[in-house]
Short mmCIF file of C-alpha atoms in Angstrom, two decimals:
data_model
loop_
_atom_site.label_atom_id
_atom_site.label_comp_id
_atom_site.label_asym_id
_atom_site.label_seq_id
_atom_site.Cartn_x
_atom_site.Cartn_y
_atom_site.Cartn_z
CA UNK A 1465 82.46 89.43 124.17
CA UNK A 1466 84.03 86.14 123.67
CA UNK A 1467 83.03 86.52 119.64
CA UNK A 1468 84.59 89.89 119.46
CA UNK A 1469 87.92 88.40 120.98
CA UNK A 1470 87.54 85.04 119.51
CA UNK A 1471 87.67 87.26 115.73
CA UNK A 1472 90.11 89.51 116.41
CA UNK A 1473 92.55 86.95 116.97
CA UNK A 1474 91.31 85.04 113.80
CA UNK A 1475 92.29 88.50 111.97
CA UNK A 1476 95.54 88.11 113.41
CA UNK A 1477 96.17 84.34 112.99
CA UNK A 1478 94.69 83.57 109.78
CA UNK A 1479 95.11 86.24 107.26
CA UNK A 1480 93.84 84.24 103.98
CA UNK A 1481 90.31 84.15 106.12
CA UNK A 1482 90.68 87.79 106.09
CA UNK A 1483 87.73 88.66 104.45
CA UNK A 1484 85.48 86.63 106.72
CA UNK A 1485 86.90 87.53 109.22
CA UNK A 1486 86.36 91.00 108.43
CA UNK A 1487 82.61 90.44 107.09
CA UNK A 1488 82.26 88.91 110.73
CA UNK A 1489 83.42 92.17 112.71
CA UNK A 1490 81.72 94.33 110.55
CA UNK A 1491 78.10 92.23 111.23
CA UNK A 1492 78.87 91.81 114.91
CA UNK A 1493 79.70 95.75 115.25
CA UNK A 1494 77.15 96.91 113.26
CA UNK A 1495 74.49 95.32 115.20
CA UNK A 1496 76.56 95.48 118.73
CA UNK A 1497 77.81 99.16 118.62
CA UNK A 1498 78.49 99.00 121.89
CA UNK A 1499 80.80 95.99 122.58
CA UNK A 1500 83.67 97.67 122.34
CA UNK A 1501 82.68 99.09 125.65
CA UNK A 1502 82.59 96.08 127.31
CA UNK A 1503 86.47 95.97 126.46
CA UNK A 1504 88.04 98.67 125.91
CA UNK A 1505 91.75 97.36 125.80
CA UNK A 1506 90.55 95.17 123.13
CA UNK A 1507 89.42 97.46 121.13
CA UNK A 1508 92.07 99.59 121.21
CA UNK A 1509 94.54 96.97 120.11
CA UNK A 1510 91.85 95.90 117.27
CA UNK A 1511 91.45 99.12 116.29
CA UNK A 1512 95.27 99.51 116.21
CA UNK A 1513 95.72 96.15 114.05
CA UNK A 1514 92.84 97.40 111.18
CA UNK A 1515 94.86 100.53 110.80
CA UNK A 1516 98.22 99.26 109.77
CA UNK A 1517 95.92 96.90 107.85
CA UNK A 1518 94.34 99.30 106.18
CA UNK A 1519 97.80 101.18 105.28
CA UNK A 1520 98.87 98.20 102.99
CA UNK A 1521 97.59 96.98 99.73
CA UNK A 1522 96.94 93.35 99.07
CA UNK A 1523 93.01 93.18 100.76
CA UNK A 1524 89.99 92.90 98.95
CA UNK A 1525 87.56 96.04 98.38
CA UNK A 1526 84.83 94.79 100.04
CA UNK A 1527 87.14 93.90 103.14
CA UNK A 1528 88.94 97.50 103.10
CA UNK A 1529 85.50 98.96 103.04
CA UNK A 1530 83.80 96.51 105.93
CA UNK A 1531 87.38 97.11 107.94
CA UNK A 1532 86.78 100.82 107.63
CA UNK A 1533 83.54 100.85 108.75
CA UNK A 1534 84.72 98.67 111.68
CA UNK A 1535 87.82 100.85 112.74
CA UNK A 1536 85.14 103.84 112.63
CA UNK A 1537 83.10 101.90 115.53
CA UNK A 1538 85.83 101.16 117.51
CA UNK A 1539 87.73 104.74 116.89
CA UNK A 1540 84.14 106.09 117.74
CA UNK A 1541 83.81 104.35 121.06
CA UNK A 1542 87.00 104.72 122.46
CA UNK A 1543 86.21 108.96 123.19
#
């Protein structure tokens, strides 16, 4: 739990380490599907943040596509 919070906030915070940052969700989530139980407040905001991130231009391909898949897990967790 403390990765999944310790990344978001490095999403947040440090936007030119976006894409490893986003690599580094999409790994933890795709192995952990279920850590955004643990925390559901979390992943709300999270999943929140990768949407408006999503909505503007100026991230890589491979980081729109891994933050996709991410907001998916979290969207998909939160019914």
């Amino acid at each position: 739990m403390r990765l999944l919070r310790g990344l978001a906030a490095g999403l947040q915070q440090a936007p030119a380490y976006m894409d490893l940052y986003a690599h580094s969700l999409w790994a933890l989530l795709t192995v952990n599907r279920w850590l955004p139980l643990a925390d559901p407040a979390l992943a709300e905001a999270l999943a929140a943040y990768i949407a408006r991130l999503l909505n503007h231009d100026g991230i890589t391909p491979r980081a729109r596509g891994e933050l996709s898949s991410v907001h998916y897990v979290l969207r998909e967790n939160s019914t």
